Structure formats: C-alpha cells, structure tokens
Amino acid sequence: MRIIAMNEFEMIERYFLPLTRGHAGAGGLRDDAAVLGIPDGHELVVTSDTLNENVHFLAGELPSNVARKALRVNLSDLAAMGATPLCYQLNIAFPKKPDEAWLAAFSKALEEDNEAYGVFCSGGDTTSIKGEYLSISMTAMGIVPKGKAVRRSGAQNGDYIVLTGAVGDAYLGLKTLQEGLDVRAYGGAVSRYQIPCPRMNIEGIVRQYAHAAADISDGLLADCMHIANASGMGAEIDLQKMVFSEDVQCALDDGIIMLEDVLKGGDDYELILAVSPENAPLMIRELKKNDLNPMIIGFFRSQTLSLSILNTRTLRIDGKNLGWKHF
Amino acid sequence: MRIIAMNEFEMIERYFLPLTRGHAGAGGLRDDAAVLGIPDGHELVVTSDTLNENVHFLAGELPSNVARKALRVNLSDLAAMGATPLCYQLNIAFPKKPDEAWLAAFSKALEEDNEAYGVFCSGGDTTSIKGEYLSISMTAMGIVPKGKAVRRSGAQNGDYIVLTGAVGDAYLGLKTLQEGLDVRAYGGAVSRYQIPCPRMNIEGIVRQYAHAAADISDGLLADCMHIANASGMGAEIDLQKMVFSEDVQCALDDGIIMLEDVLKGGDDYELILAVSPENAPLMIRELKKNDLNPMIIGFFRSQTLSLSILNTRTLRIDGKNLGWKHF
C-alpha cells in the first residue's frame, strides 16, 4: 500500500472536498464551521453515531463498507424521526497515516451514497489517534416541518407495531463472519450486516401515519421497548406474525442461530412504527409501494409496562438484557 | 476507583441527561435524534472537533479539563464565524468502562460550561473503543443572522490583522508539562494550554466589523495564512506590534522557547480578525470593553500571496510548515 506524501490539508482537498458536492454551506471546507440554511417553517433534526473498528465493524473491513455503514446508520436515525436528510459532519481518527487506496475507496463510497440519499458533507475533522484502530464519528442533520418530528414517546394504547422489514439478517451476517460459517449460504445476511440499508424516502409516510418510531439498531425487542417505555406503555409481540428472510429462516431451521438472537440482535436498521389500527392498512400499502415488506407484529398497550411475546414455546427472554450493550 | 454497576442507558441518564438542561429539543436523550428550532431569518453554523487522548490532550488529563477543552475548542470555531452558540452533540468513545468519579467530574465541568456559555447538550453517542485511549468528538451548533456569518475568504486589501489577545501561552504550557519545566514559573501558560478560553460574547462585534476571521487553533502564522489564502492575498506581520504574556516573554528572554515556536504553536484560541483601517479603532475599543487585549499585528495585502514578517533578525520561517500537522 502506497503512503502518499500528503499533509492534512491536501488529504482534505483531494478526498473530502468532493464530498461537499459544491454546497456553499460547506464553504469549501475552508472555514472554521459550515453555514446551513434551514427552510422557514422547518426544524433541524440532528443525530450522532460513532463507529469504532473492531467494535462496530470488523478490523480490516473494506473502506467502502466502513464509509457506507458510518453514513447509513446515521441516516437511519433521521428516518426514524421522519426527517429528510440534509448533510453530515464527518470526523475520522486515523491510527496511522492513511494510504491513498483506502482514502480513495472510502470517499468514492461516500460520494455514491451522497448521490443516492441526496446529502453532502458539510465539514468535520481528521485527526490522528494512538493505537491500532480507526474511529469514525458522524453527525447527520436533516429537516422536518415544524412540530412534525416523530418521537419515541407518541405511541397510543392499541397502536399496531409495524416493522418495515425482516430482522435478524445483520446478526446472522456478523455470526457468519465471526465464526467462519459458509458465507455463500448466508451472503445476503453478510451484506446486510456490512452495508445497512436505511429506510429512506419514506419520511412523508412516517410523518403522516406513525405516532411513534425508532430504528432497530439495538435489536427489535430493545427498540420496541424504547418506544413502549417512552410512551408509558407495554408491548405485545406475536412471533407468528413475523416473517424472516430466507437466510435467517434457514439458519433458524438448522439451529445455526436461535430465535432469541434474532429478536435481540441489532444492526438491522429497519424501523418500528406505532400506528393506529385504522391507519395501519393505509400505511402498509404506502410502504409496499416503496418496495418494502412491512409486517404488523403486535401492538402497544397501556394496561402493562412489560413485554409479552406470544406464540412461543421455546423462547425465554431475560427482560433485563434485550439488546446490544456497550458496557 | 469504583466502577459502578451501570449500563449505557443508566450512565446516560445519570451523567449526560442533566447536560441537556431540560431543553425540549434534546427529547430527554430518548429519541433517535434531537429536534432543534432555528429562529426565522437565521442560519445554522456547525463545527466538529475531535480530541484524542495522548494527541490533543495528555494521557490521564483531569476529566474536568478534558470536558472543558472538548467543548471550548468547538465554541471557539463558532466564535470565529461570528455565531452565537446553541448546543452540541457529544460523542465519547471509552477504552474501558468509565468509573463514576471520572464521569461525575467530566459532566460537572460541562454543566458549568453550559451555564457559562449558554449552551446545552442536544445528544450524542457513548461507545466503547479498543485500545487504551479516550476519544471525544463534538459537533457544536450555533446561529447567525442570515448572510452574516464571517468567513475566512472576506479579507480585503489593506485590512488590518487584529489579534484578540496574546499567543504562545498554550505552546509554553504544553512544553512545561511535557519537559518537566517549573510549573510554578509558567502556571498561567499551563492553564491556558489545559483549559482554553474561547472568545465568546463578542460575536456581535466580529459580525459588525470583521471582513474575515479565524480562530488560532493551528498556530498564528498558519491561521493567518488560512485567511490570506482564502481571500487571495498575502499577509505582513510586524513582530514589534506583538505583545506576549509575562510567562511567554520571560520564557523567550530566557531562551526556554523560541519566537518561531510561539508563532507556530497552536491551541491558543484567540481570534484573528481582518478589519478595515477605519473600523479598527472602533472594533478595538469594543473588544477592550469585553476585557480583551487586542492588538493590530499587521495587514493583509493583495500585492503578494506570501507571508512577510517584519522586524526580526533571528527568525527563520519555513513557509511550508507554519503550524500544527496531524500527519
């Protein structure tokens, strides 16, 4: 790998400046800060996610996958609020001087995602960090009509729990890579783990129908209970209503993974939406028009604060440990 | 040090939730993102800075100093744009589970700075990182009346270079700590290095008078040339016009530090402002009213793109290496 004779400013100009897509707000990355216009009648939605090598992605992961994951997990948080993405701040801490090939692949992947999701890089920071591992911290910004952001706390008694797509693939993908399972057998799941697919372009539907929303980054059960807790409710999930991808169903049938793992594994980046029974069919029809496979998997209810899981004989859930924990 | 039995959510609730100061936009740190109102007729100003242990602050630094430095270096960037600070996203990557005393001291210092600077924490991310060292990435947001942000590119031919205060203290402070110099002799400089003092509450003056501005985080000469380059100009600095702190003057006189180091050392967080000769006296009077000791140290000029340094017999500057570089 060729290390180029390049200082920080040259690196920024060559690889990060194109990510601004010429937006005036980024000021050519030459100012101390970006200056962004927020349309009248809108609010700013802001989220941050840090991805650390060997924690949030495997050591030595492809730079293109790292780039996409860093951006997309942040965009997923904006989607969960019903926000339209605008731009992002990109902070990268390099354990050693990065080589040209890594930077080129990383920035190319971000350029493609910029185009796909209609966002741009507004600024950030490149630093050196002691140790062996890369750390990427992004702050993504979006906009939402004033008062229309969808929060976790809005679920109402009897609201259906709508899931925008199948879960468990990211967990299976990670397990496949970590335990050396047959990657050919679970290729879809591996790709789902490596390159999340945030539920973009449905923010209008989310704002119109959802009383509450969250993305499933911590695991289905954990994030479901985040909405329930924030709304002062409990949740009931019916396992018979859940449909899994072919990969996940296969791995479940073969005993490669356990149902509990699928329900607790994070990183799927589907959305959970709380929607009234009347509106659920309308919302589901709209989501299907956007090539999603939504499913009603249960409901929120105010009679209890706990989680009930129906139609399971084999599942035992430790209510104190529903999902991903850092510490 | 006592490690408490505490998960990520408990840690957030106990130590980070108070940093939101109850602002509705932070949503009690329970949503996927913050929702912030930007007053009509204003633009959002956004900046990010990452601080890595053993790179940007010394290993084992007091948690209160780390907290203040992380916030203040970001606020300094907002000040350089003429923006009024609003809030910040706080991303911390912990190499090991943090102990209660560290978290308490860290969050207390931020609470004090929140109060002092009128800002709040809007969200962020707490993660674990492999290795030995802490990494903190902040994104600070502020507001500015539409079209009134002060950029680096606005300097005009003949504008004076106004410096809001003496530089070199941070360099001397770092050297004192690293080389075991007499801390009693250079206590002011040490504190200046450890706890930057951003030039807040003068954003109205900056917006009214400055054609261009930058904060001195990379070093006086480097940041001066950032303005010059962005404005298509050169700069002339007259060393006879520069006044140093007692600590720095003493260390210079005694040959403990070199003038070149003072001019190139970063981390001082004063502002450099480009202002017309007519307006300079008015601006300086206003800055003095805010307890600053501003000085006119030279001017920008369009006849050349280079840096001239007047009144020096001993100084030799390598034009390619004017300040701090990461790589």
XYZ file of C-alpha atoms in Angstrom:
654
model
C 0.000 0.000 0.000
C 1.412 3.324 -1.067
C 1.521 6.053 1.521
C 1.432 9.316 -0.295
C 3.375 12.400 0.636
C 0.327 14.359 1.651
C -0.498 16.609 4.541
C -3.832 17.008 6.249
C -4.951 19.892 4.036
C -4.014 18.092 0.835
C -5.859 14.997 2.047
C -8.953 17.070 2.799
C -8.805 18.799 -0.569
C -8.319 15.632 -2.569
C -10.650 13.211 -0.818
C -13.117 15.130 1.331
C -13.752 18.342 -0.589
C -15.596 16.453 -3.374
C -17.974 15.126 -0.702
C -19.329 18.652 -0.188
C -20.753 18.485 -3.745
C -20.043 22.189 -4.067
C -22.668 23.182 -1.483
C -21.990 26.754 -0.438
C -22.795 25.889 3.184
C -19.670 23.767 3.414
C -17.595 26.805 2.409
C -15.139 24.606 0.520
C -14.172 23.123 3.921
C -12.028 26.224 4.395
C -13.923 27.941 7.180
C -13.965 27.175 10.874
C -17.563 25.983 10.523
C -20.308 25.258 7.997
C -23.208 27.668 7.463
C -26.505 25.987 6.646
C -29.843 27.400 5.663
C -32.875 25.768 7.261
C -36.056 26.418 5.256
C -38.659 28.555 7.008
C -41.226 26.509 8.894
C -38.828 23.634 9.449
C -36.840 22.295 12.358
C -33.372 20.810 12.350
C -33.016 17.117 13.260
C -29.557 16.089 14.481
C -28.095 12.705 15.330
C -24.623 11.333 16.023
C -23.207 7.833 15.808
C -19.655 6.725 16.373
C -18.293 3.586 14.738
C -15.118 2.109 16.147
C -13.051 -0.511 14.339
C -13.231 -3.943 15.928
C -16.327 -2.878 17.898
C -18.890 -1.638 15.367
C -17.215 -3.087 12.316
C -14.632 -5.816 11.954
C -10.937 -4.913 11.878
C -9.694 -4.557 8.343
C -13.203 -4.089 6.893
C -13.321 -2.680 3.349
C -13.132 1.133 3.392
C -16.214 1.337 1.162
C -18.223 -0.697 3.678
C -16.977 1.405 6.588
C -17.972 4.592 4.782
C -21.446 3.354 3.895
C -22.120 1.992 7.348
C -20.991 5.185 9.081
C -23.302 7.325 6.975
C -26.245 4.961 6.788
C -26.617 4.248 10.496
C -26.917 7.999 10.982
C -29.385 8.387 8.117
C -31.441 5.607 9.686
C -31.810 7.709 12.839
C -33.073 10.619 10.747
C -35.539 8.266 9.024
C -36.846 7.180 12.429
C -37.689 10.817 13.201
C -39.491 11.301 9.889
C -36.790 13.745 8.785
C -35.457 14.458 5.311
C -31.652 14.143 5.340
C -29.579 17.228 4.545
C -25.889 16.812 5.330
C -23.349 15.382 7.742
C -20.207 16.220 9.667
C -17.509 13.570 9.234
C -14.909 13.077 11.962
C -12.277 10.455 11.294
C -9.473 9.498 13.675
C -6.737 7.564 11.900
C -4.397 5.289 13.889
C -1.724 5.799 11.221
C -1.362 7.905 8.133
C -3.975 6.527 5.752
C -2.894 5.235 2.372
C -4.210 6.617 -0.870
C -6.129 3.496 -1.880
C -8.024 3.434 1.414
C -8.949 7.109 1.162
C -9.969 6.806 -2.475
C -12.270 3.842 -1.809
C -13.716 5.420 1.332
C -14.505 8.733 -0.318
C -15.832 7.113 -3.503
C -18.358 5.102 -1.483
C -19.465 8.242 0.320
C -19.797 10.102 -2.980
C -22.097 7.363 -4.238
C -24.169 7.452 -1.067
C -24.300 11.261 -1.219
C -25.878 10.914 -4.628
C -28.215 8.097 -3.619
C -29.515 9.815 -0.493
C -29.272 13.449 -1.583
C -26.881 14.535 1.157
C -23.491 16.245 1.336
C -20.589 16.539 3.733
C -20.744 19.904 5.495
C -17.477 19.584 7.412
C -15.734 17.550 10.051
C -12.306 16.810 11.414
C -9.460 14.477 10.504
C -7.196 13.555 13.393
C -4.595 11.019 14.401
C -5.352 8.616 17.239
C -2.999 6.433 19.283
C -3.445 2.702 18.982
C -4.359 0.389 16.141
C -7.938 1.152 15.317
C -9.878 3.627 13.252
C -12.713 5.622 14.828
C -15.388 7.406 12.808
C -17.882 9.764 14.337
C -20.620 11.244 12.211
C -23.267 13.825 12.985
C -26.074 13.802 10.447
C -28.563 16.626 10.033
C -31.976 16.645 8.455
C -35.068 18.794 8.382
C -38.679 18.235 9.295
C -41.723 20.520 9.045
C -42.075 22.336 12.363
C -43.710 20.176 15.020
C -43.845 17.110 12.755
C -40.850 15.137 14.031
C -41.882 11.620 15.057
C -40.700 10.792 18.559
C -40.488 7.604 20.548
C -42.909 8.881 23.126
C -46.038 9.162 20.960
C -47.348 5.564 20.895
C -51.019 5.272 21.882
C -52.902 2.437 23.510
C -53.791 -0.173 20.915
C -51.387 1.108 18.247
C -50.097 -1.625 15.994
C -46.381 -2.295 15.924
C -45.376 -2.147 12.290
C -41.946 -3.379 11.282
C -40.676 -2.132 7.900
C -38.925 -5.397 7.015
C -37.409 -8.631 8.234
C -34.873 -8.626 11.062
C -32.095 -10.969 12.125
C -30.012 -10.766 8.979
C -27.395 -8.460 10.461
C -26.979 -10.800 13.434
C -26.629 -13.813 11.147
C -24.215 -11.905 8.924
C -21.986 -10.979 11.843
C -22.047 -14.546 13.172
C -21.199 -15.884 9.717
C -18.121 -13.663 9.523
C -17.026 -14.135 13.117
C -17.476 -17.906 13.288
C -16.431 -18.773 9.774
C -19.839 -20.114 8.685
C -20.414 -20.703 4.989
C -20.516 -17.183 3.552
C -22.092 -18.476 0.339
C -25.042 -19.821 2.326
C -25.703 -16.535 4.106
C -24.381 -13.996 1.626
C -27.467 -11.793 1.847
C -27.188 -11.638 5.623
C -23.468 -10.836 5.475
C -24.096 -7.979 3.096
C -26.955 -6.760 5.311
C -24.561 -6.649 8.280
C -21.766 -4.967 6.357
C -23.849 -2.459 4.424
C -27.013 -1.386 6.221
C -29.901 -0.229 4.093
C -31.618 2.623 5.947
C -35.306 3.145 5.250
C -35.066 6.386 3.348
C -37.600 8.198 1.155
C -40.494 7.142 3.372
C -40.267 10.066 5.785
C -43.525 11.510 4.464
C -45.330 8.224 5.217
C -43.746 8.011 8.656
C -44.795 11.572 9.476
C -48.311 11.067 8.147
C -49.172 7.839 9.934
C -46.761 6.990 12.743
C -47.481 8.099 16.316
C -44.003 6.975 17.308
C -40.975 5.467 15.611
C -37.489 4.115 16.250
C -34.887 2.413 14.144
C -33.759 -1.061 15.120
C -30.118 -0.503 15.823
C -30.131 -2.002 19.327
C -32.306 -5.025 18.488
C -36.028 -5.487 17.849
C -37.055 -6.140 21.444
C -34.873 -3.418 22.937
C -36.005 -0.752 20.476
C -39.621 -1.832 20.750
C -39.383 -1.336 24.483
C -37.686 2.034 23.983
C -40.890 3.204 22.306
C -43.064 1.465 24.898
C -41.142 2.934 27.830
C -41.014 6.422 26.343
C -44.782 6.231 25.757
C -45.586 4.826 29.191
C -46.807 1.527 27.803
C -46.085 -2.140 27.336
C -45.801 -4.108 24.118
C -47.082 -7.438 22.870
C -45.284 -9.137 20.018
C -46.757 -12.125 18.198
C -43.989 -14.284 16.780
C -46.382 -15.937 14.340
C -46.723 -12.601 12.594
C -43.019 -12.283 11.966
C -41.558 -13.244 8.639
C -37.837 -13.708 8.248
C -35.557 -13.624 5.234
C -34.751 -16.933 3.577
C -31.239 -16.831 5.054
C -32.477 -16.259 8.581
C -35.314 -18.800 8.330
C -32.863 -21.397 7.043
C -30.376 -20.698 9.803
C -33.188 -20.872 12.394
C -34.464 -24.180 10.982
C -30.964 -25.634 11.014
C -30.321 -24.482 14.568
C -27.430 -22.259 13.445
C -28.972 -19.292 15.251
C -31.612 -19.037 17.965
C -34.835 -17.082 17.749
C -33.800 -15.091 20.808
C -30.666 -13.917 18.990
C -32.711 -12.733 16.050
C -35.010 -10.727 18.285
C -32.164 -9.225 20.277
C -29.505 -8.803 17.596
C -29.066 -5.214 16.482
C -27.814 -3.530 13.352
C -30.820 -4.307 11.120
C -31.851 -0.664 10.617
C -35.471 -1.398 9.870
C -37.952 0.956 11.531
C -40.581 0.102 14.121
C -43.639 2.309 13.785
C -46.590 2.757 16.136
C -49.718 3.311 14.062
C -53.435 3.226 14.789
C -55.332 0.108 13.631
C -57.393 2.318 11.282
C -54.330 3.785 9.584
C -52.213 0.638 9.536
C -53.587 -0.724 6.230
C -53.067 2.648 4.531
C -49.550 2.959 5.818
C -48.670 -0.597 4.875
C -49.965 -0.049 1.363
C -47.774 3.063 1.043
C -44.727 1.280 2.414
C -45.239 -1.588 -0.045
C -45.335 0.922 -2.899
C -41.804 1.817 -1.749
C -40.681 -1.796 -2.227
C -40.717 -2.590 1.473
C -42.172 -5.698 3.100
C -43.781 -4.304 6.223
C -45.486 -6.514 8.788
C -47.732 -5.937 11.779
C -46.034 -7.829 14.584
C -48.044 -6.820 17.639
C -49.331 -3.818 19.493
C -48.595 -1.327 22.214
C -50.906 -1.291 25.184
C -51.273 0.800 28.269
C -52.524 -1.955 30.616
C -48.995 -3.098 31.300
C -45.473 -1.743 31.139
C -43.938 -5.074 30.226
C -43.167 -7.010 27.089
C -45.257 -10.065 26.200
C -44.231 -12.438 23.471
C -46.989 -14.630 22.056
C -46.818 -17.957 20.241
C -43.547 -19.174 21.520
C -42.873 -22.393 23.305
C -39.128 -22.374 23.133
C -38.197 -18.759 23.741
C -37.011 -17.497 27.093
C -36.293 -13.798 27.275
C -34.269 -12.174 30.002
C -36.148 -8.915 30.346
C -33.097 -7.098 31.654
C -30.998 -7.811 28.628
C -32.974 -7.139 25.493
C -30.282 -5.943 23.166
C -26.836 -4.580 22.469
C -24.914 -3.089 25.348
C -21.599 -1.301 25.203
C -20.531 -1.870 28.772
C -11.603 3.951 41.565
C -15.037 2.464 41.878
C -16.603 1.031 38.768
C -20.334 1.159 39.210
C -22.771 -1.466 38.056
C -24.270 0.703 35.386
C -25.276 0.122 31.805
C -25.099 2.583 28.943
C -28.635 3.872 29.476
C -28.144 4.375 33.192
C -24.882 6.190 32.517
C -26.590 8.455 30.021
C -29.445 9.197 32.393
C -27.244 9.923 35.366
C -24.417 11.900 33.805
C -25.459 13.154 30.377
C -29.169 13.853 30.716
C -28.514 16.811 33.082
C -26.356 18.343 30.330
C -29.471 18.853 28.197
C -30.669 21.395 30.790
C -34.215 20.247 30.079
C -34.249 21.624 26.536
C -37.166 20.052 24.671
C -35.046 19.703 21.541
C -32.891 17.077 23.213
C -36.015 14.997 23.837
C -34.616 13.735 27.135
C -31.945 11.938 25.063
C -34.556 9.274 24.415
C -35.145 9.797 20.695
C -33.061 8.728 17.738
C -32.211 12.384 17.116
C -32.564 15.883 18.530
C -35.090 18.364 17.098
C -33.931 21.976 17.144
C -35.704 25.170 16.280
C -33.678 27.720 14.296
C -35.118 31.240 14.610
C -36.522 32.704 11.400
C -34.008 34.775 9.491
C -31.062 32.851 10.873
C -28.668 30.253 9.564
C -27.184 27.281 11.377
C -23.430 27.263 11.964
C -21.917 23.809 12.549
C -18.421 22.716 13.507
C -16.790 19.485 14.664
C -13.590 18.808 16.557
C -12.246 15.514 17.762
C -9.917 15.321 20.742
C -7.912 12.133 21.202
C -6.112 11.271 24.428
C -2.334 11.465 24.126
C -2.686 13.501 20.917
C -4.858 16.515 21.722
C -4.611 16.230 25.474
C -2.133 14.412 27.667
C -2.886 10.869 28.804
C -4.512 10.844 32.213
C -5.574 14.524 31.997
C -8.185 15.593 34.553
C -11.705 14.763 33.298
C -12.822 18.336 34.010
C -10.055 19.697 31.769
C -10.875 17.215 29.010
C -14.540 18.218 29.127
C -13.819 21.941 29.015
C -11.283 21.640 26.235
C -13.575 19.478 24.075
C -16.400 21.978 24.322
C -14.361 25.158 24.179
C -12.328 24.367 21.072
C -15.644 23.869 19.282
C -17.129 27.059 20.700
C -14.028 28.887 19.507
C -14.811 27.829 15.933
C -18.326 29.227 16.294
C -16.860 32.475 17.656
C -14.620 32.715 14.583
C -17.734 32.636 12.384
C -19.466 35.338 14.394
C -22.075 32.811 15.543
C -23.989 32.637 18.808
C -23.577 29.149 20.317
C -26.679 26.990 20.742
C -25.891 23.356 21.591
C -23.593 20.422 20.933
C -23.556 16.718 20.162
C -21.194 14.801 22.446
C -19.639 11.563 21.220
C -17.384 9.767 23.659
C -15.530 6.529 22.963
C -14.322 4.906 26.177
C -11.401 2.455 26.094
C -12.792 0.791 29.219
C -15.897 1.140 31.303
C -15.578 4.592 32.862
C -15.615 4.938 36.619
C -18.134 7.019 38.481
C -15.668 9.655 39.673
C -14.440 10.313 36.144
C -17.965 10.648 34.776
C -19.070 12.864 37.645
C -16.145 15.268 37.213
C -16.465 15.286 33.420
C -20.180 16.040 33.436
C -19.912 18.609 36.233
C -17.364 20.606 34.228
C -19.634 20.510 31.195
C -22.593 21.622 33.308
C -20.586 24.625 34.458
C -19.557 25.474 30.904
C -23.140 25.019 29.703
C -24.134 27.675 32.181
C -21.219 29.972 31.378
C -21.682 29.840 27.612
C -25.453 29.376 27.411
C -25.366 26.050 25.580
C -26.781 22.576 26.140
C -26.081 19.022 25.042
C -28.554 18.027 22.323
C -27.456 14.399 22.008
C -24.534 12.217 21.050
C -23.241 8.705 21.406
C -21.327 6.764 24.039
C -19.333 3.851 22.696
C -16.534 1.507 23.638
C -13.258 1.641 21.725
C -10.402 -0.860 21.577
C -7.066 0.264 22.939
C -6.015 2.439 25.832
C -7.125 5.931 24.931
C -10.265 8.005 25.152
C -11.605 9.771 22.060
C -14.088 12.646 22.217
C -15.770 14.056 19.158
C -18.026 17.058 19.482
C -20.192 18.840 16.956
C -21.199 22.302 18.110
C -24.044 24.288 16.588
C -24.750 27.977 16.667
C -26.839 30.522 14.847
C -26.095 33.650 12.896
C -28.407 36.188 11.198
C -28.836 35.085 7.600
C -25.905 36.071 5.408
C -23.918 37.457 8.337
C -21.525 34.574 9.027
C -17.907 35.768 8.939
C -15.803 33.637 6.624
C -12.082 33.287 6.054
C -12.382 34.455 2.481
C -13.535 38.027 3.089
C -10.279 39.851 3.869
C -9.736 42.954 1.759
C -6.564 44.633 0.583
C -5.131 46.753 3.374
C -7.246 45.239 6.147
C -5.512 45.246 9.496
C -4.808 41.929 11.165
C -6.264 42.202 14.641
C -5.411 39.577 17.220
C -7.779 39.344 20.193
C -5.030 38.553 22.700
C -1.536 37.255 23.280
C -0.420 33.945 21.804
C 2.233 31.396 22.693
C 0.933 30.504 26.138
C -0.566 27.191 25.049
C 2.713 26.185 23.444
C 4.674 27.133 26.555
C 2.132 25.325 28.735
C 2.418 22.115 26.752
C 6.219 22.318 26.784
C 6.200 22.921 30.533
C 4.159 19.773 31.116
C 5.971 17.612 28.588
C 9.504 18.604 29.536
C 9.021 18.960 33.248
C 9.779 22.707 33.366
C 8.933 24.614 36.514
C 5.125 24.605 36.560
C 5.110 27.372 39.183
C 7.009 29.645 36.805
C 4.605 29.118 33.914
C 1.357 28.314 35.690
C -0.696 30.723 33.600
C 0.584 29.165 30.389
C -0.113 25.640 31.651
C -3.667 26.535 32.499
C -4.060 28.245 29.124
C -2.987 25.008 27.413
C -5.177 22.789 29.549
C -8.296 24.940 29.597
C -8.714 27.098 26.512
C -10.661 30.303 26.884
C -12.680 30.807 23.683
C -13.517 34.389 22.726
C -17.243 34.256 23.356
C -19.794 37.060 23.696
C -18.069 39.173 21.065
C -19.872 37.658 18.069
C -21.796 40.894 17.509
C -18.528 42.850 17.298
C -16.998 40.257 14.986
C -20.028 40.359 12.685
C -20.152 44.152 12.681
C -16.513 44.882 11.920
C -14.610 41.827 10.657
C -14.333 41.103 6.935
C -12.806 37.724 7.752
C -11.969 35.740 10.853
C -10.375 32.520 12.060
C -9.503 31.099 15.431
C -5.879 30.303 16.175
C -6.020 26.608 16.743
C -3.339 25.670 14.223
C -0.912 28.463 15.127
C -0.826 32.210 14.440
C 1.083 32.065 11.165
C -0.828 29.083 9.789
C -4.239 30.523 10.590
C -3.244 33.960 9.373
C -2.307 32.399 6.054
C -5.577 30.446 6.008
C -7.384 33.784 5.870
C -4.853 35.209 3.391
C -5.077 32.200 1.072
C -8.856 32.001 1.236
C -9.008 35.719 0.402
C -6.450 35.537 -2.397
C -3.935 37.689 -0.530
C -0.716 37.763 1.360
C -0.073 38.921 4.912
C 2.524 41.058 6.602
C 3.093 40.668 10.312
C 5.140 43.126 12.336
C 6.697 41.399 15.322
C 7.253 44.717 17.092
C 3.485 45.061 17.351
C 3.057 41.785 19.179
C 2.768 41.721 22.933
C 3.177 38.479 24.813
C 2.056 37.389 28.236
C 4.522 37.746 31.091
C 5.073 33.968 31.083
C 5.829 33.825 27.386
C 8.010 36.956 27.394
C 10.011 35.549 30.299
C 10.455 32.181 28.594
C 11.517 33.945 25.379
C 14.002 36.139 27.211
C 15.472 33.135 28.976
C 15.739 31.126 25.768
C 13.334 28.476 27.088
C 11.220 28.803 23.947
C 11.896 30.275 20.526
C 9.918 33.026 18.840
C 9.242 30.693 15.929
C 7.565 28.218 18.277
C 5.325 30.925 19.669
C 4.225 31.971 16.203
C 3.645 28.406 15.043
C 2.346 26.776 18.201
C -1.390 26.150 18.141
C -4.088 25.787 20.781
C -4.256 29.450 21.814
C -7.870 30.006 20.666
C -7.570 33.720 20.197
C -9.216 35.075 17.040
C -7.533 36.785 14.096
C -9.788 39.358 12.512
C -9.439 41.229 9.220
C -10.791 44.735 9.656
C -10.549 47.940 7.660
C -8.148 50.619 8.996
C -11.143 52.952 9.503
C -13.035 50.434 11.627
C -10.070 49.014 13.514
C -10.076 51.643 16.318
C -13.829 51.191 16.855
C -13.541 47.411 16.959
C -10.568 47.515 19.296
C -12.445 49.800 21.660
C -15.374 47.373 21.700
C -13.110 44.378 22.265
C -11.391 46.163 25.157
C -14.772 46.782 26.731
C -15.080 42.989 26.789
C -11.882 42.704 28.821
C -9.749 41.628 25.878
C -6.314 42.949 24.976
C -6.480 43.149 21.211
C -3.515 44.229 19.079
C -3.013 45.198 15.458
C -0.166 42.974 14.308
C -0.018 43.641 10.569
C -2.168 43.720 7.471
C -3.436 41.720 4.573
C -2.414 42.846 1.124
C -3.211 41.790 -2.369
C 0.183 42.586 -3.939
C 1.580 39.267 -2.828
C 0.366 35.825 -1.830
C 3.148 35.268 0.655
C 3.801 35.926 4.310
C 6.242 38.667 5.315
C 7.456 39.020 8.837
C 8.894 42.394 9.768
C 11.293 43.393 12.500
C 13.005 40.121 13.042
C 16.695 39.433 12.806
C 16.730 35.992 14.339
C 13.629 34.355 12.965
C 13.711 31.922 10.077
C 10.360 30.593 8.952
C 9.919 27.553 6.789
C 6.936 28.632 4.732
C 5.828 25.066 4.154
C 5.481 24.274 7.802
C 3.639 27.071 9.532
C 1.735 25.159 12.147
C 0.344 22.014 13.603
C 0.059 18.997 11.320
C -1.555 15.691 12.105
C 0.315 13.571 9.595
